[in-house]
Tab-separated table of C-alpha atoms (C1' of nucleotides) in Angstrom:
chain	number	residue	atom	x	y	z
A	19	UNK	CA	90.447	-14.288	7.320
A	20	UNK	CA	87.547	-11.461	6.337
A	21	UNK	CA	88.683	-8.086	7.008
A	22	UNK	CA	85.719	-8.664	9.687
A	23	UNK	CA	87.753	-11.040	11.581
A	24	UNK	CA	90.786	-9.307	11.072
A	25	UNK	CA	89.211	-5.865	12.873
A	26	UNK	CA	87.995	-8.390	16.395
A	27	UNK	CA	91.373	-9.844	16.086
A	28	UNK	CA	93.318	-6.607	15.822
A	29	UNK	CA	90.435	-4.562	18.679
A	30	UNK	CA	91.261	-8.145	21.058
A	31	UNK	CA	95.063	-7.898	20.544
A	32	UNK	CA	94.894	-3.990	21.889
A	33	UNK	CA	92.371	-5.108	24.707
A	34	UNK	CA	94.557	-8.109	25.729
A	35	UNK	CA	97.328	-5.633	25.455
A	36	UNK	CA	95.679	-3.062	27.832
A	37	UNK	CA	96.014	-0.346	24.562
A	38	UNK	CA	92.910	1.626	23.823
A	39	UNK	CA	90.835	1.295	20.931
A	40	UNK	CA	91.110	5.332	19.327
A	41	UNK	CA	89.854	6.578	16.265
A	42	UNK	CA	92.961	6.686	14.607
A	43	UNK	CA	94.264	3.204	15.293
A	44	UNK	CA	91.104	2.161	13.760
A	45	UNK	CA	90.946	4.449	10.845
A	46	UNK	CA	94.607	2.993	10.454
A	47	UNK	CA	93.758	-0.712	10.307
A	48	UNK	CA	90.591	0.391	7.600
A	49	UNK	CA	93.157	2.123	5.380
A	50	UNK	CA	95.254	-0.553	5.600
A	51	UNK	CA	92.502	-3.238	4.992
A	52	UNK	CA	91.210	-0.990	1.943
A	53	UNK	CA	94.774	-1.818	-0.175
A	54	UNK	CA	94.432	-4.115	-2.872
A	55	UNK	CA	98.414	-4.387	-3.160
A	56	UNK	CA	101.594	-4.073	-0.940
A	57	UNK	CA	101.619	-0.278	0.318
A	58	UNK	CA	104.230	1.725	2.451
A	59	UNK	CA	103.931	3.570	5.266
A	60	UNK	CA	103.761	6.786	3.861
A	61	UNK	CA	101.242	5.630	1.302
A	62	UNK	CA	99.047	4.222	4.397
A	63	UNK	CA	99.127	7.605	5.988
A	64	UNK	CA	97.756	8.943	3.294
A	65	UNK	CA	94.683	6.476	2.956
A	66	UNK	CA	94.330	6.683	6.856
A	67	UNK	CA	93.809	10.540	6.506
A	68	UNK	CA	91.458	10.230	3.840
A	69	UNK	CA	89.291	8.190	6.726
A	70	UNK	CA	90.191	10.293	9.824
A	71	UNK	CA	92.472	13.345	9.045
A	72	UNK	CA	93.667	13.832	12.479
A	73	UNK	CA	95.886	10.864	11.884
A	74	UNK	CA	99.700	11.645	11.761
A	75	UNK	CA	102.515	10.091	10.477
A	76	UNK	CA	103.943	9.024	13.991
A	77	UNK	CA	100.940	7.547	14.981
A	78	UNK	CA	100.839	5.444	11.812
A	79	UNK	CA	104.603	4.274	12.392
A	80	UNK	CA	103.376	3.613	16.255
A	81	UNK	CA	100.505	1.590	15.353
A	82	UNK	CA	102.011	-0.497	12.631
A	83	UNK	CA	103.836	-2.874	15.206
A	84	UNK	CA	100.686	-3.252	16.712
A	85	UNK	CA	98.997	-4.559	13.464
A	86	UNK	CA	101.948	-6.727	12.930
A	87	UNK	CA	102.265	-7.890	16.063
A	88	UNK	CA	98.503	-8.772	16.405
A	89	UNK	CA	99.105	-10.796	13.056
A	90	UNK	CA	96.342	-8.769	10.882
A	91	UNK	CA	99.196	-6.854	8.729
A	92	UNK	CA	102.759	-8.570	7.109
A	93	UNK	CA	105.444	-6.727	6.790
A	94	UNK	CA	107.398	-7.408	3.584
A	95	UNK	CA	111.138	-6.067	3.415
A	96	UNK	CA	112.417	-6.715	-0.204
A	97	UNK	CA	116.122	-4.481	0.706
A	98	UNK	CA	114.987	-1.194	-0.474
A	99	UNK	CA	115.464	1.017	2.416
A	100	UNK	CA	111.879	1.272	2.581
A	101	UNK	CA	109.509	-1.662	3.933
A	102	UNK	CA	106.150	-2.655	2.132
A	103	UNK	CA	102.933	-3.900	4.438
A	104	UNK	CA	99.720	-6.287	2.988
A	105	UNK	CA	96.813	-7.184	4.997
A	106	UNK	CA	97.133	-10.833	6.304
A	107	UNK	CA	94.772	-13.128	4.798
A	108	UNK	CA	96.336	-16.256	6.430
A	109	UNK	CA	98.676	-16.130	8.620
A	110	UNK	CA	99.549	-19.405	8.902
A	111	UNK	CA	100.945	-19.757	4.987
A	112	UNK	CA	104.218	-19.839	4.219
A	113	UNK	CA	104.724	-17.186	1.565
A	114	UNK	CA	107.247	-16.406	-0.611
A	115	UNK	CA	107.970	-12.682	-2.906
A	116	UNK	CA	108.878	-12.531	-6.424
A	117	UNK	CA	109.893	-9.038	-6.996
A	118	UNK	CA	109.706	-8.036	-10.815
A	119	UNK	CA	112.611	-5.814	-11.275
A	120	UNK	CA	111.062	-3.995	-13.901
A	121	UNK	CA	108.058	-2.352	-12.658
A	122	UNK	CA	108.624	-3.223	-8.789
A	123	UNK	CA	105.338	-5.183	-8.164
A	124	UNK	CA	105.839	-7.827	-5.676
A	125	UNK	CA	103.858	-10.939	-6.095
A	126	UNK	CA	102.994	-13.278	-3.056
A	127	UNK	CA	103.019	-17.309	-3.663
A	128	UNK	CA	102.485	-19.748	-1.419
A	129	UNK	CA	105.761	-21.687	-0.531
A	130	UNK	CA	105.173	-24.456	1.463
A	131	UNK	CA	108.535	-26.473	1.223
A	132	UNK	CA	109.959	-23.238	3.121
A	133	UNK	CA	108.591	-25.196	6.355
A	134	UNK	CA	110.035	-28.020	5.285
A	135	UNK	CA	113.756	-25.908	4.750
A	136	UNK	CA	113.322	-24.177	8.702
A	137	UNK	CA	112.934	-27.364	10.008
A	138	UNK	CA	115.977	-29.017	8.237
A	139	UNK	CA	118.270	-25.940	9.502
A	140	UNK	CA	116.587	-26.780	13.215
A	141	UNK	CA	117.787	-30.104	13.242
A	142	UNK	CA	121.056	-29.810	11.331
A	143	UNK	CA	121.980	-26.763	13.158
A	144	UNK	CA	120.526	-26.538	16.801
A	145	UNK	CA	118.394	-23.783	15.733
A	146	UNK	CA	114.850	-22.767	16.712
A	147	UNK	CA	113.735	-20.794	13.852
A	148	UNK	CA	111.426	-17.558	14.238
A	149	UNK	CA	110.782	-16.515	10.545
A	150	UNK	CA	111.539	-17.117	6.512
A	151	UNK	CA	111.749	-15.359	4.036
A	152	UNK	CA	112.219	-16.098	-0.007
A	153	UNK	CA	112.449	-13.690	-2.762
A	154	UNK	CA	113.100	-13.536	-5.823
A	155	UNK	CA	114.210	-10.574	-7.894
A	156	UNK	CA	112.826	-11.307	-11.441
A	157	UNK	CA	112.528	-9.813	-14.914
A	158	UNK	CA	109.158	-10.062	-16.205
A	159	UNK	CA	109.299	-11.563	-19.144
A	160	UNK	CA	106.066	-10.226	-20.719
A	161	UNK	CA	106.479	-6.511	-19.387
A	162	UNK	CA	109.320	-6.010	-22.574
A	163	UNK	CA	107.169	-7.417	-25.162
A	164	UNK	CA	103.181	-6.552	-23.894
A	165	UNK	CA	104.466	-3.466	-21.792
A	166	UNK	CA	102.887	-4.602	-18.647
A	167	UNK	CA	103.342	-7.248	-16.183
A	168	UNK	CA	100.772	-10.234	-16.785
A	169	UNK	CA	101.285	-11.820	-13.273
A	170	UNK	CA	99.424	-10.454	-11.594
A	171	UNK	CA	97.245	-13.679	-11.577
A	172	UNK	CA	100.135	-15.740	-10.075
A	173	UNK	CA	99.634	-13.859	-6.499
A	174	UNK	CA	98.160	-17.488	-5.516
A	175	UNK	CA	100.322	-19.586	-7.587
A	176	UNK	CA	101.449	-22.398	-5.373
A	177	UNK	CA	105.449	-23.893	-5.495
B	6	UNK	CA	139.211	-17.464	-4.569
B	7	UNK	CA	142.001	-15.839	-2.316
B	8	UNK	CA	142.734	-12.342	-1.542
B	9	UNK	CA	145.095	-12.076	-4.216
B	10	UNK	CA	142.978	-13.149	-6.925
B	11	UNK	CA	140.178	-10.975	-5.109
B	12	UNK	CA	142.443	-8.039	-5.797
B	13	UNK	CA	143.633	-8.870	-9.322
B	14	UNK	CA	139.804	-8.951	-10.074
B	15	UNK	CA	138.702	-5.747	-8.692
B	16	UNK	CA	141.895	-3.827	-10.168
B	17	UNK	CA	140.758	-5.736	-13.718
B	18	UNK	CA	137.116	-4.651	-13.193
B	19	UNK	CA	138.342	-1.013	-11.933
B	20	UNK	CA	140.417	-0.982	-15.120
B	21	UNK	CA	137.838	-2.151	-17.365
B	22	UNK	CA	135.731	0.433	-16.699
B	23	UNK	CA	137.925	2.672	-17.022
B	24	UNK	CA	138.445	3.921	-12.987
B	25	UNK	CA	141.356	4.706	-11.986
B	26	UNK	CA	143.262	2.676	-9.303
B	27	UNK	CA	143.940	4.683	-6.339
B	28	UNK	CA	144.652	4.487	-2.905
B	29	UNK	CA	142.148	4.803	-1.208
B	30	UNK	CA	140.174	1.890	-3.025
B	31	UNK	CA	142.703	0.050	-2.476
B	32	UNK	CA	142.971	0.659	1.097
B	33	UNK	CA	139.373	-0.185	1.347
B	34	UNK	CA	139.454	-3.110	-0.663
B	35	UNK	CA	141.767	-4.253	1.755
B	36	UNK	CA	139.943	-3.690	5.300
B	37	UNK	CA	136.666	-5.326	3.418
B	38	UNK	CA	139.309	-8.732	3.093
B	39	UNK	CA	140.741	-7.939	7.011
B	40	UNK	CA	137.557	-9.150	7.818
B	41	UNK	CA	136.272	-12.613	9.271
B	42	UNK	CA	132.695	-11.538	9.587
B	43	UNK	CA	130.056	-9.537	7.852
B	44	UNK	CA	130.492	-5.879	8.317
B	45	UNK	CA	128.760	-2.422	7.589
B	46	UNK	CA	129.939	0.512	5.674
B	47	UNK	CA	130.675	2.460	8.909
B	48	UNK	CA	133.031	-0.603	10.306
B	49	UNK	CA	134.726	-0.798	6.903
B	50	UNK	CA	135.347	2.810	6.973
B	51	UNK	CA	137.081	2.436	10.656
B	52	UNK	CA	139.162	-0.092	8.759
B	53	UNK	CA	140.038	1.248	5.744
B	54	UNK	CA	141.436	4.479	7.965
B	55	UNK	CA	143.185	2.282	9.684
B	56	UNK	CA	145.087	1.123	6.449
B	57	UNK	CA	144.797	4.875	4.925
B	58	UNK	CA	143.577	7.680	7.607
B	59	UNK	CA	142.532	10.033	4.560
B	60	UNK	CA	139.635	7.445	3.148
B	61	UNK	CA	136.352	9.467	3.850
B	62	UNK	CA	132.680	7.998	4.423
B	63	UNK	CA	132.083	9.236	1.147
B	64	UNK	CA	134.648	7.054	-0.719
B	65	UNK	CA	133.400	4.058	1.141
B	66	UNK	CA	129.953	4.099	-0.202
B	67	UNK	CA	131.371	5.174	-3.358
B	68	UNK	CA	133.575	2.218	-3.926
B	69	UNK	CA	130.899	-0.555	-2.432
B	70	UNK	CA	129.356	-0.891	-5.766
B	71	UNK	CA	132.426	-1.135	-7.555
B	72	UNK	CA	133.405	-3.864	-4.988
B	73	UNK	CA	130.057	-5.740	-5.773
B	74	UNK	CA	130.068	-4.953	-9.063
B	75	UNK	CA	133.180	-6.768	-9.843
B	76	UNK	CA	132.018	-9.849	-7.699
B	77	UNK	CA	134.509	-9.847	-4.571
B	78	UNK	CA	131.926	-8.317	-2.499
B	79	UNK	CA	128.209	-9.588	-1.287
B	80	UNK	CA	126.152	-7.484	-0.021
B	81	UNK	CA	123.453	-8.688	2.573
B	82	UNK	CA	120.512	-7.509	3.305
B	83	UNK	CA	118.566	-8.819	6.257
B	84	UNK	CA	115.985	-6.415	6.820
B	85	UNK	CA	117.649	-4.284	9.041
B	86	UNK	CA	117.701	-1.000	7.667
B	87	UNK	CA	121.369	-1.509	7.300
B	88	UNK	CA	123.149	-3.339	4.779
B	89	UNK	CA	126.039	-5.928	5.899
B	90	UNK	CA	128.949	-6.788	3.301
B	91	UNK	CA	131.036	-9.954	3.357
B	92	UNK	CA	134.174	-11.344	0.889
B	93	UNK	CA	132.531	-13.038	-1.844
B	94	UNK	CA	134.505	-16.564	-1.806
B	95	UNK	CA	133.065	-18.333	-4.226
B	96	UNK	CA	130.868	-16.267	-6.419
B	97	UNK	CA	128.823	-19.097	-7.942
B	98	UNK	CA	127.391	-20.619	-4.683
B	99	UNK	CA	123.876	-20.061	-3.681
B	100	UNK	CA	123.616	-18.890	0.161
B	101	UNK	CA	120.750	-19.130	2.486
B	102	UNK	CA	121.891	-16.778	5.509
B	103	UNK	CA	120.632	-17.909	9.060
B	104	UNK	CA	120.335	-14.573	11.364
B	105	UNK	CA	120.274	-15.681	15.101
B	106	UNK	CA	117.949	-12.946	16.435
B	107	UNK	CA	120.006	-13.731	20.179
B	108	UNK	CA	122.855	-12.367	18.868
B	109	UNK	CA	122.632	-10.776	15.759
B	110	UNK	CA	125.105	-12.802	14.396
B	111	UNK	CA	124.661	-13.763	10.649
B	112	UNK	CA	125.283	-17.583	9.340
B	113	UNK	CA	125.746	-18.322	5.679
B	114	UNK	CA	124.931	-21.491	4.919
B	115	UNK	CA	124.635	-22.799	0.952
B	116	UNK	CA	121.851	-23.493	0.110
B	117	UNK	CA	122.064	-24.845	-3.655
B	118	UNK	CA	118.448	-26.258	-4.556
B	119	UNK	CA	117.590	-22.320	-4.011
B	120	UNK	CA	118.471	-22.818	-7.898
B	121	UNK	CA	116.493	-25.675	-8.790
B	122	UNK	CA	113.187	-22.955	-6.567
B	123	UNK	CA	114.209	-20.276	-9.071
B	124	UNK	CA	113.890	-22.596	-12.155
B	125	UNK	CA	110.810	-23.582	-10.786
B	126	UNK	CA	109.806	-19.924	-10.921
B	127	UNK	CA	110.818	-18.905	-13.952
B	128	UNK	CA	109.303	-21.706	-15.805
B	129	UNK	CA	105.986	-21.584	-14.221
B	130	UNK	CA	105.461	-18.004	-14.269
B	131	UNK	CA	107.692	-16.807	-17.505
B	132	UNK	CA	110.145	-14.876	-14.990
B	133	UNK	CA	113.806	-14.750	-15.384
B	134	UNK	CA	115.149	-14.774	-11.901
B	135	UNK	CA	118.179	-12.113	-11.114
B	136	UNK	CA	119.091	-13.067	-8.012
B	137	UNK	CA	117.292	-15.369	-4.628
B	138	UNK	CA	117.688	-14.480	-1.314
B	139	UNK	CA	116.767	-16.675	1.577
B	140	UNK	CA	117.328	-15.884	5.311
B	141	UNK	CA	116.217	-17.694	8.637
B	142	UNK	CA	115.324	-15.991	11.391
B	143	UNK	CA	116.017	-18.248	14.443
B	144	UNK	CA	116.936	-18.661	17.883
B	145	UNK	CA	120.315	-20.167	18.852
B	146	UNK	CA	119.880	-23.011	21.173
B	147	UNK	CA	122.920	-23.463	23.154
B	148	UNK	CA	122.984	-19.458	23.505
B	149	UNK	CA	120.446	-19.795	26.376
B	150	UNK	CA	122.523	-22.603	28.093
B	151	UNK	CA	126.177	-21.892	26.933
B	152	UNK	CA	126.072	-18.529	26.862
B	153	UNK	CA	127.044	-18.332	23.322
B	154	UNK	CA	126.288	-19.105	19.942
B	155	UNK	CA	128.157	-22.520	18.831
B	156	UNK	CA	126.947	-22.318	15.218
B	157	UNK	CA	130.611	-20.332	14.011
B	158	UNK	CA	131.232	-23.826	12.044
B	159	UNK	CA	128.155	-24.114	10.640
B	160	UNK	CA	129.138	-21.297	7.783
B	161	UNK	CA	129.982	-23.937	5.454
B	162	UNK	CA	126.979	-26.559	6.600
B	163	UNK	CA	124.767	-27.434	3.101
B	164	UNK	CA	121.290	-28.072	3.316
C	12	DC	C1'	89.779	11.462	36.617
C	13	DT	C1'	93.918	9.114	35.278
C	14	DG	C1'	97.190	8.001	32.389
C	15	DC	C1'	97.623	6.250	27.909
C	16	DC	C1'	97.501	8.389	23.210
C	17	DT	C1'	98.125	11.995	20.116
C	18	DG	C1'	100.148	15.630	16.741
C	19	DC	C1'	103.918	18.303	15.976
C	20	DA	C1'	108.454	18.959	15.011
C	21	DA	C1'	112.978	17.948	15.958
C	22	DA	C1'	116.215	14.262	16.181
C	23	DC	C1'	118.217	10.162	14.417
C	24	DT	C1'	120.458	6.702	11.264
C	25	DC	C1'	122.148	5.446	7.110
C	26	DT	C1'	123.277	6.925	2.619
C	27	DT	C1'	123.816	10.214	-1.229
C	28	DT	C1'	125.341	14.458	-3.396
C	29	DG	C1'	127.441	19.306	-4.692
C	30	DC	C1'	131.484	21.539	-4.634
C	31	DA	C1'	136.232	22.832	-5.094
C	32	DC	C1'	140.642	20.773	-4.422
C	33	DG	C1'	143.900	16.929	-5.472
C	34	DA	C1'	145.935	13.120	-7.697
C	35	DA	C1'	146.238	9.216	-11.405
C	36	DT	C1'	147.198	8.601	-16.119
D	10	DA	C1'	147.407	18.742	-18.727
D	11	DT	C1'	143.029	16.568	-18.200
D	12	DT	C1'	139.838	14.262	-16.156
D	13	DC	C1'	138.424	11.536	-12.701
D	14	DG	C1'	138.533	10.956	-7.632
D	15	DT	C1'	138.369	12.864	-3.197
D	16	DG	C1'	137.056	14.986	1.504
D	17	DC	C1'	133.959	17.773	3.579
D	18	DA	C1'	129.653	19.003	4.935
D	19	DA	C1'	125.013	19.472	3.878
D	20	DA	C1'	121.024	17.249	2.135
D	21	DG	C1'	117.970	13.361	1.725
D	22	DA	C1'	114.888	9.429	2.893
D	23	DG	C1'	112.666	6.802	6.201
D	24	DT	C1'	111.731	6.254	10.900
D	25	DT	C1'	111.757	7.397	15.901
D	26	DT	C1'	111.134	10.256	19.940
D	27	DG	C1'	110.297	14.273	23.498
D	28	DC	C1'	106.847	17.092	24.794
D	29	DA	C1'	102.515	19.290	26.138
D	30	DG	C1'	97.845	18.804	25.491
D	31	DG	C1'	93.623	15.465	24.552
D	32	DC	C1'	90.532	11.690	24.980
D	33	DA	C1'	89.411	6.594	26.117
D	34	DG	C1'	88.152	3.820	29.835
DNA sequence: CTGCCTGCAAACTCTTTGCACGAAT
DNA sequence: ATTCGTGCAAAGAGTTTGCAGGCAG
């Protein structure tokens, strides 16, 4: 999905939604498209004001479930008080995190068998399931010896 | 491993590290094994007064980590903003939780080729995994028509 | 025009911390 | 006796909300 796409799919989801299309939910949904990694909410304020610096912090926090909800932004909660967003290149893949404990990146790969694993538990169980998440808390093996994380590459790896 | 052994481990660990054994830990060690379901800080607290009314808020979160930290106590995370605790039973089992989102009730189910996926990881992508988490988010079916959630037995279900 | 949307700041929730007193060893 | 542990209350981090004014449709 081109950031392209993603703007007509977020500017639908408000119209469908009756929400107006402002400046600053736009100039949100740019800063947040801008992000080449995982950013927080505070950090997306930031970028947002550097487009349009009438935007606030609330409005940031209100407009967030909107770009969740209209499936352009992921929220990623890796139990750190604190949650992490990334633009939503496909929505329909079933991603998993490996967190690198060292230097707190988070790396996205694809993990298909997690479909597999929710339907299992629907059978087995009686359950209808809603959403999955895997993640993995990791020491980077290279970061000790080369000083920096070399996975950055494996964002697309596939398990 | 029972209550008693729970006990004998987190006196050894408190000993170990040279903490003292008092009360209070005790009290709250304790009201953590009262329990049949996951519970918060704040409910342990209630509980731990119970067993010894001078145990402050405080002392709860300051004893959590000794709890986990000597492996009779998991902690889970599911995204909440809010961390949930439970009596580690077996320490060596891998757990997938299952969260109905009905009625917030929290399912651990084990889950044990979650060690063959982080293997799988740390081979392909020179990580050593510290620790997996995997949690379904799903919706309870008989809660619509029964009323309630009939998945209580399903704690020890494998998959 | 109408009423949703906004910024501001205060409120809120959960957790952590500084301080002086108290208790375990 | 010493040192660690404690309760209290305030601070802290992240997020949410009430309000009066502003702008999209």
């Amino acid at each position: 999905m081109s950031t392209e796409d993603a703007r007509v799919k977020f500017r639908t989801h408000l119209a469908a939604q009756g929400l107006r299309v402002t400046n600053q939910r736009i100039a949100i949904f740019d800063a947040a498209f801008g992000q080449k990694e995982h950013f927080t909410a505070e950090e997306l304020l930031a970028h947002a004001r550097a487009i349009d610096d009438s935007v606030s912090r609330a409005t940031v926090y209100r407009t967030l479930p909107h770009l969740i909800g209209s499936g352009v932004l992921r929220e990623v909660d890796i139990g750190k008080n604190l949650k992490y967003y990334l633009p939503n290149t496909d929505s329909s893949a079933q991603v998993a995190q490996v967190i690198c404990v060292d230097c707190d990146k988070i790396f996205e790969i694809s993990a298909p068998f997690m479909s597999w694993y929710g339907s299992t538990v629907s059978s087995k169980l009686g359950l209808t399931p809603v959403s999955q998440r895997l993640q993995v808390s990791a020491h980077c093996d290279s970061l000790k010896s080369a000083g920096v994380c070399k996975h950055r590459a494996a964002v697309s790896t596939q398990i």
